[in-house]
Short mmCIF file of C-alpha atoms in Angstrom, two decimals:
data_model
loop_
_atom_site.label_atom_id
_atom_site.label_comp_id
_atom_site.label_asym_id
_atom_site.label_seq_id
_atom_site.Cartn_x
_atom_site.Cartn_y
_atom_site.Cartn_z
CA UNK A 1 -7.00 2.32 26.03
CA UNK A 2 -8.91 4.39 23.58
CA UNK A 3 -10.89 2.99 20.52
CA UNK A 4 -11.75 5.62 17.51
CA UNK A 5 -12.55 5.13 14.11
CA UNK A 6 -11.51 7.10 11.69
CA UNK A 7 -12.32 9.27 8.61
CA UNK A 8 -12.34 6.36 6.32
CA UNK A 9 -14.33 4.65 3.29
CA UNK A 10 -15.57 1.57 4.84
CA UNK A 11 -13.03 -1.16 3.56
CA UNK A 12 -14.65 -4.77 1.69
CA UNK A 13 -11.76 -6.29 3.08
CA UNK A 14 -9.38 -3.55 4.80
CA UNK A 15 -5.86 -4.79 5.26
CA UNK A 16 -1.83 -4.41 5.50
CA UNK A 17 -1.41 -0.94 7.38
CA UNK A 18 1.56 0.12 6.76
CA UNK A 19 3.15 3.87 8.89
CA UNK A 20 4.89 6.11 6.65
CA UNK A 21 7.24 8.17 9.06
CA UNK A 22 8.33 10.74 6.30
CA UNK A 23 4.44 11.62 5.03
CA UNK A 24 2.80 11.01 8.58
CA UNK A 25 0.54 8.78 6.88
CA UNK A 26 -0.82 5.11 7.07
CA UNK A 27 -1.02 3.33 3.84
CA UNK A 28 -3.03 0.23 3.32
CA UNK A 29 -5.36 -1.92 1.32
CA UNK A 30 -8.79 -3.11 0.63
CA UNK A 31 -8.15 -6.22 -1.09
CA UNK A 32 -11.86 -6.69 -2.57
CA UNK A 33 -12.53 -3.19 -4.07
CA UNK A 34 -9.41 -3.27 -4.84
CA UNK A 35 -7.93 -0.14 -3.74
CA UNK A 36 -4.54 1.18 -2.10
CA UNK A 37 -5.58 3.79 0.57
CA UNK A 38 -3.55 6.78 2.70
CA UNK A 39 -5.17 7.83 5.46
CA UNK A 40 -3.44 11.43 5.76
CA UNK A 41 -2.75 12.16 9.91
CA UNK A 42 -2.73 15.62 9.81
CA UNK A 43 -5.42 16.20 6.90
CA UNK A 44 -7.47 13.60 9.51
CA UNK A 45 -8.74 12.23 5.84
CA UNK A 46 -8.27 9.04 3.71
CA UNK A 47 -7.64 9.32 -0.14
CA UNK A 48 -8.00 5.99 -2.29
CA UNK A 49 -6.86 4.99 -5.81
CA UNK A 50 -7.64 2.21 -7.91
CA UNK A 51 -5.19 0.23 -9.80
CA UNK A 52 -6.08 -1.07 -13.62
CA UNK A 53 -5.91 -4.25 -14.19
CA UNK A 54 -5.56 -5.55 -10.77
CA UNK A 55 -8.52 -7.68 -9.35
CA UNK A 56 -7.16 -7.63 -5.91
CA UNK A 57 -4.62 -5.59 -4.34
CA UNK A 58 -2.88 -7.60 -0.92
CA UNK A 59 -0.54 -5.58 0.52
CA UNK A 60 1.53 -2.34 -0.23
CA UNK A 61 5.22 -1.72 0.92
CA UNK A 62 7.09 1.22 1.00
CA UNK A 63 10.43 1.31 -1.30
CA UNK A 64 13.71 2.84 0.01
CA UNK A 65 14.99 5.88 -2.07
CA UNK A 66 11.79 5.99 -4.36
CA UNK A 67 9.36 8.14 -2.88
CA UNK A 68 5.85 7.60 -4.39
CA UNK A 69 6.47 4.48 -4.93
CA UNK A 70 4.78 1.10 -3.78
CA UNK A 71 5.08 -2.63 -3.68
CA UNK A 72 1.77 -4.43 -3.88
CA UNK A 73 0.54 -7.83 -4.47
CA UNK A 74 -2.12 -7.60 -7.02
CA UNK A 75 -3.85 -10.95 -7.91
CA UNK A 76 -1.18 -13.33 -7.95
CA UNK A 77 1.73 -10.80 -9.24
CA UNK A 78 4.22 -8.26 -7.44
CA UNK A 79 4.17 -5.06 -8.82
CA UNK A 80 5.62 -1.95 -8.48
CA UNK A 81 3.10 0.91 -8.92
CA UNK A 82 3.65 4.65 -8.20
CA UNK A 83 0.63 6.96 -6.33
CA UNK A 84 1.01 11.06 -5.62
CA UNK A 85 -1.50 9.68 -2.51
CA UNK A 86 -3.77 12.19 -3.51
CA UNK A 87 -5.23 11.02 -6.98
CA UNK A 88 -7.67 8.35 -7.73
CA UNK A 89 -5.64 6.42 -10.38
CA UNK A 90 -2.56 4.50 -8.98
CA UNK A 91 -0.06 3.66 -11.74
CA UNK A 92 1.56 0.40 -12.55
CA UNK A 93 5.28 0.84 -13.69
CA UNK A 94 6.46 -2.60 -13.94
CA UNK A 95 5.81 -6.97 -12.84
CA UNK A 96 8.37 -7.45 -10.43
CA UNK A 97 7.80 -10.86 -10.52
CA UNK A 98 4.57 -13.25 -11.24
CA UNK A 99 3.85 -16.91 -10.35
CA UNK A 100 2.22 -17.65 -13.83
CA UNK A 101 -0.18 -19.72 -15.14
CA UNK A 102 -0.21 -22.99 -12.64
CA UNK A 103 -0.84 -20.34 -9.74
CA UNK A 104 -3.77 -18.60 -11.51
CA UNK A 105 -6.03 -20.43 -8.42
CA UNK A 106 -4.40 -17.55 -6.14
CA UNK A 107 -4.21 -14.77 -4.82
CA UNK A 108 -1.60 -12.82 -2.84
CA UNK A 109 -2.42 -11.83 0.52
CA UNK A 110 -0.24 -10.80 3.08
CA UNK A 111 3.00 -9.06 2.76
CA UNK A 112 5.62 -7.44 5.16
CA UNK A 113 9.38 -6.25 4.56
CA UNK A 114 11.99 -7.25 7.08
CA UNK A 115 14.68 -5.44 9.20
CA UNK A 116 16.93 -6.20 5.92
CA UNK A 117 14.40 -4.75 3.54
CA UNK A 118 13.60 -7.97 1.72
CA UNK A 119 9.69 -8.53 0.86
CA UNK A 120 7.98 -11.89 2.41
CA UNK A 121 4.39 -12.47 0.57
CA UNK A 122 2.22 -15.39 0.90
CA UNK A 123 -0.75 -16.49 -1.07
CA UNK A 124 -4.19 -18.17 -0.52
CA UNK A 125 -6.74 -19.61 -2.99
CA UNK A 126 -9.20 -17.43 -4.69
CA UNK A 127 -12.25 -16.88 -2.75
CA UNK A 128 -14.35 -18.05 -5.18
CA UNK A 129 -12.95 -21.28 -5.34
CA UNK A 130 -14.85 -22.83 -2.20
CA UNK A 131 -14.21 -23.31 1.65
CA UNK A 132 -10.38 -21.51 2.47
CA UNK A 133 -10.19 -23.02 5.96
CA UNK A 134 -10.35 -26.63 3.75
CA UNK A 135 -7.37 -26.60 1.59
CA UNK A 136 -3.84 -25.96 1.18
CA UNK A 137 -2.87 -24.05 -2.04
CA UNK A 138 -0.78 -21.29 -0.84
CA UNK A 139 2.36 -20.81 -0.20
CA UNK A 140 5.04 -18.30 1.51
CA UNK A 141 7.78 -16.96 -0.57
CA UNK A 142 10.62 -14.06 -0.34
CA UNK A 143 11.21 -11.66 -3.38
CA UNK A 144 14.92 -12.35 -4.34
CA UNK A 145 15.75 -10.34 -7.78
CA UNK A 146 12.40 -11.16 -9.96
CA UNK A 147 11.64 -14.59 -8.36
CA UNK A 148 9.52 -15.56 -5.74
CA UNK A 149 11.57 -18.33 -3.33
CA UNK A 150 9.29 -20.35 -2.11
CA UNK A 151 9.94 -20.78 2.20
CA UNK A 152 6.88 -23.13 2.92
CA UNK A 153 3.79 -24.55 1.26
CA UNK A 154 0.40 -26.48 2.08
CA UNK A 155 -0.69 -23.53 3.27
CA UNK A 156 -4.28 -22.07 4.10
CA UNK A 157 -4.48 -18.17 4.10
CA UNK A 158 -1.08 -16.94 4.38
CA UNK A 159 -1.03 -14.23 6.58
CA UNK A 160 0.39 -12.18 9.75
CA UNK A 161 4.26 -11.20 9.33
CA UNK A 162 6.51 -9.46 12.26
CA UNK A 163 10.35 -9.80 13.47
CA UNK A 164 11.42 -9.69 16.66
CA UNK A 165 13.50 -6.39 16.57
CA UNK A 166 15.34 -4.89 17.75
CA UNK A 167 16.10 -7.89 20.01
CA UNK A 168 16.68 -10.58 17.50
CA UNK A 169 15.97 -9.31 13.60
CA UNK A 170 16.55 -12.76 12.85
CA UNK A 171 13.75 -14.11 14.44
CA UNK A 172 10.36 -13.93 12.51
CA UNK A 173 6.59 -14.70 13.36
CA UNK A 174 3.78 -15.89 10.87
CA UNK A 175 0.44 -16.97 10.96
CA UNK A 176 -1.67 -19.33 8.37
CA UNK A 177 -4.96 -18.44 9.93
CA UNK A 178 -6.47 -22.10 9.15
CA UNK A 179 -3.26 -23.35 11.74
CA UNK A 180 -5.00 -21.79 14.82
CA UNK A 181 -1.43 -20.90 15.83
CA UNK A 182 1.70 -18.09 15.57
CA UNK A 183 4.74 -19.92 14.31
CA UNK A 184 8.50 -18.59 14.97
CA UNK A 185 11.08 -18.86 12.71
CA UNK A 186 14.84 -18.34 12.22
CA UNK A 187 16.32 -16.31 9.82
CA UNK A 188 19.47 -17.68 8.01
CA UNK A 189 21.67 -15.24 6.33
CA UNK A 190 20.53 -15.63 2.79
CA UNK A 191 16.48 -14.88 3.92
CA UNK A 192 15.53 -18.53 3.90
CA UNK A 193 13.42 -19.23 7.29
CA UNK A 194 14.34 -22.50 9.18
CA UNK A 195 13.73 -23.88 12.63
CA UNK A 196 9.70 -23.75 12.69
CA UNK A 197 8.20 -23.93 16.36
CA UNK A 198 4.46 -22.89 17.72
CA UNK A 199 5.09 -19.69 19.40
CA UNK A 200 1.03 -19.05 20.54
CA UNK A 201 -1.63 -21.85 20.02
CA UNK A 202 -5.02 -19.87 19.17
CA UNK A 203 -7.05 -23.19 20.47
CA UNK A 204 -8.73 -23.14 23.40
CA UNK A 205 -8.66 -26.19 25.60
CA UNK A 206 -7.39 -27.81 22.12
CA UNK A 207 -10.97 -26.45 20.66
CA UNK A 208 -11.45 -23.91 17.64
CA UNK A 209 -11.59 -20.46 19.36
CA UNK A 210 -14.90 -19.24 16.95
CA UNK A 211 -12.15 -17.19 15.03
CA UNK A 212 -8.65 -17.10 13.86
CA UNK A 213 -5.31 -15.38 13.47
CA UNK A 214 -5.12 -12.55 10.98
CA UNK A 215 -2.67 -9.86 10.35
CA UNK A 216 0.10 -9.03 13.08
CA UNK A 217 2.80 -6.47 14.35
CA UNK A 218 4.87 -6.18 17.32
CA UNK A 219 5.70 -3.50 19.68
CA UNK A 220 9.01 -2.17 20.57
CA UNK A 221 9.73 -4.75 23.62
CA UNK A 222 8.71 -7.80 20.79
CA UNK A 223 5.63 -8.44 22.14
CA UNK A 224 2.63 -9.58 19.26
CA UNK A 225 -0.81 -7.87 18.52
CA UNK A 226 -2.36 -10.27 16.97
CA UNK A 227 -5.86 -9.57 14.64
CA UNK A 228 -8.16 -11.55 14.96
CA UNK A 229 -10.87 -12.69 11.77
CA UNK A 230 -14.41 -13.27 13.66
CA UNK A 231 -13.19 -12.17 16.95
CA UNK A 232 -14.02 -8.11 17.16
CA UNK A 233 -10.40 -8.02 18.99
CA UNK A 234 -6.72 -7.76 18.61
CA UNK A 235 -4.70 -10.20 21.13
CA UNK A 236 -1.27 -8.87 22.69
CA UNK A 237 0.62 -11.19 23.51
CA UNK A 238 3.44 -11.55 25.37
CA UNK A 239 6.86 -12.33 24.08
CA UNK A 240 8.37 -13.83 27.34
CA UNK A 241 5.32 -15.60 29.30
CA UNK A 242 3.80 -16.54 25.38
CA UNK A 243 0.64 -15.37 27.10
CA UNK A 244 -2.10 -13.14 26.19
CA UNK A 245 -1.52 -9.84 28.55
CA UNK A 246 -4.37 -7.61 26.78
CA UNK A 247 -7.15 -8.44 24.61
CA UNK A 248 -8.36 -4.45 22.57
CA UNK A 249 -11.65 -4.72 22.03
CA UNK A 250 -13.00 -3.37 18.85
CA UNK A 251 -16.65 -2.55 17.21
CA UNK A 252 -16.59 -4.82 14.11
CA UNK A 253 -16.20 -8.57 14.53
CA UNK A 254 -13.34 -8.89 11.18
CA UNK A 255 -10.51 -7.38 12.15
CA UNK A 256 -7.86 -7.78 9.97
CA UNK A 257 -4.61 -6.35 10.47
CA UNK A 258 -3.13 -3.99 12.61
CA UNK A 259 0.60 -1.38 12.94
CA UNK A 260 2.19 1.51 15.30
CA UNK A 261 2.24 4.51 13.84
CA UNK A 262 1.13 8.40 14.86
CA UNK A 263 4.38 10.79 15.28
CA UNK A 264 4.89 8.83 18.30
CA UNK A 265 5.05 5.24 16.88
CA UNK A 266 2.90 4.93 20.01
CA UNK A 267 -0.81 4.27 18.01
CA UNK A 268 -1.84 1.07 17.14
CA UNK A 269 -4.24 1.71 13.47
CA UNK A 270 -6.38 -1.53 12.82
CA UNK A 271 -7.58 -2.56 9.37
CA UNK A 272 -11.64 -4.56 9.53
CA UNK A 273 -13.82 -5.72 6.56
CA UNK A 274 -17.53 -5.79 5.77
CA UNK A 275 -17.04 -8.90 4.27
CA UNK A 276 -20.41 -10.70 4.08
CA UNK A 277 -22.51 -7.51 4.45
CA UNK A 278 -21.68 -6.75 8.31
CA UNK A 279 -23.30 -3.55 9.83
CA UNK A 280 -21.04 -0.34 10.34
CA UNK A 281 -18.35 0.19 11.68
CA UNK A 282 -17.11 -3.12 10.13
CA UNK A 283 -15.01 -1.82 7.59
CA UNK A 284 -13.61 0.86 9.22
CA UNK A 285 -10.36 2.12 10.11
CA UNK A 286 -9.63 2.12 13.60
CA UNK A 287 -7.11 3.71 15.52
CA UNK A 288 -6.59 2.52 19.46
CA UNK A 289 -4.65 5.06 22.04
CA UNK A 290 -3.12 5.10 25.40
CA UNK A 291 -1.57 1.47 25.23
CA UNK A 292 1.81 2.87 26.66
CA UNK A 293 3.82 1.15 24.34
CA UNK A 294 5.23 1.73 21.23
CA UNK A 295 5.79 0.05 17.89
CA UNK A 296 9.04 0.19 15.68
CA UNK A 297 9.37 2.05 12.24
CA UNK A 298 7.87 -0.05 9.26
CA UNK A 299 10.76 -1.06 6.80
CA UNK A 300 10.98 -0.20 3.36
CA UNK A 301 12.02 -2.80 0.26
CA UNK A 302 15.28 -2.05 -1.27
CA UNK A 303 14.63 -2.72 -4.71
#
């Protein structure tokens, strides 16, 4: 495989890539700035655009029927904004929904939609608000109408989402990074997720691995590619054996989430972050090539 980075302000804290089919473009975050970015394939450049009155920005979703428009978690709200992709404003059209004043200690962080086109967002405490790895504040919910459903709690950093389609849409993979594991769930009809089991453990030997489980996608076949915060690599790992088949090397040690896109669906684009004053090219937007595989179009919310 094949390691570039590419035309891209270096991200505080890049995340949630997310591969556009219809605009050939790869939307996606920087959480700390905050910004929502598109880096434009064919243009080979990145335009960003701030959003008032957000502090953080988590994730952004694509919504079906309503082009140039985005869900994003900003702080600890859902909100749907609009962008042209080219200007440097973002606009906020309404709160979809917002967990209030006793979840003001959080933030948002990652969010995916699933092969249904329902929104799953999780939250973490605020940075500020001491050691992340050491408590248990957030939480993972589904959008359903306005409200945020809340699927499980005592939760770290709330983070990598993927589904195991098009084998089993009803299957679905998560990661609290502090749980040095990927978790599988079931699906049952209404959204809610059930039947938690330890798909990967992270640990080696049963010791910390000196990093842990970020953002995640899957590939075609279902296997996981699996970021990896403080260990300059994505993981794939394999569906069937549970085993780690590849480890992609990158440049930057804080590698933060990853997803297929290109014309082909056959590119893998990861997100990084600078995050403590790291050296270039942490930061950066990477994309890797000649993997052989293929990913699986990103859905979009139905609103």
């Amino acid at each position: 495989y094949q390691v570039e980075q590419l035309p891209a302000p270096r991200s505080r804290l890049g995340e949630g890539p997310v591969w556009d089919i219809e605009s050939k473009s790869l939307y996606y975050v920087d959480i700390s700035t905050p910004a929502v970015l598109r880096y434009d394939y064919a243009a080979k450049r990145t335009f960003s655009a701030s959003l008032e009155g957000a502090s953080s920005i988590s994730f952004i979703a694509l919504v079906a029927g309503q082009p140039d428009h985005f869900v994003v978690g900003d702080d600890n709200r859902v909100s749907l904004i609009s962008w042209n992709g080219r200007s440097e404003t973002a606009n906020r059209v309404r709160t979809l929904a917002d967990l209030g004043d006793s979840q003001r200690h959080v933030r948002f962080n990652d969010g995916k939609v699933d092969p249904t086109g329902r929104l799953y967002a999780g939250t973490m405490q605020l940075e500020s608000l001491g050691d992340l790895l050491a408590q248990k504040e957030g939480q993972l919910f589904r959008y359903d109408n306005g409200t945020m459903v809340v699927q499980k709690q005592n939760i770290s950093i709330s983070n990598g989402l993927t589904w195991d389609e098009p084998h089993n849409p009803r299957r679905m993979y998560y990661i609290d990074s502090a749980a040095l594991d990927v978790k599988a769930f079931d699906v049952a009809d209404n959204g809610d997720l059930k039947n938690e089991t330890v798909f990967y453990d992270l640990r080696t030997n049963g010791s910390h691995p000196g990093y842990v489980g970020d953002g995640m996608t899957s590939d075609a076949d279902g296997n996981l590619y699996v970021a990896t915060w403080g260990g300059s690599k994505v993981m794939k790992i394999d569906k069937g054996s549970q085993k780690v088949v590849l480890e992609i090397k990158l440049p930057a040690e804080q590698i933060t989430s990853v997803a297929f896109g290109g014309p082909q669906l056959d590119e893998l684009f990861v997100t990084s972050s600078l995050n403590g004053d790291k050296p270039a090219p942490a930061g950066a937007l990477f994309r890797v090539t000649g993997l052989g595989v293929k990913g699986k179009p990103m859905h979009k919310m139905i609103l």
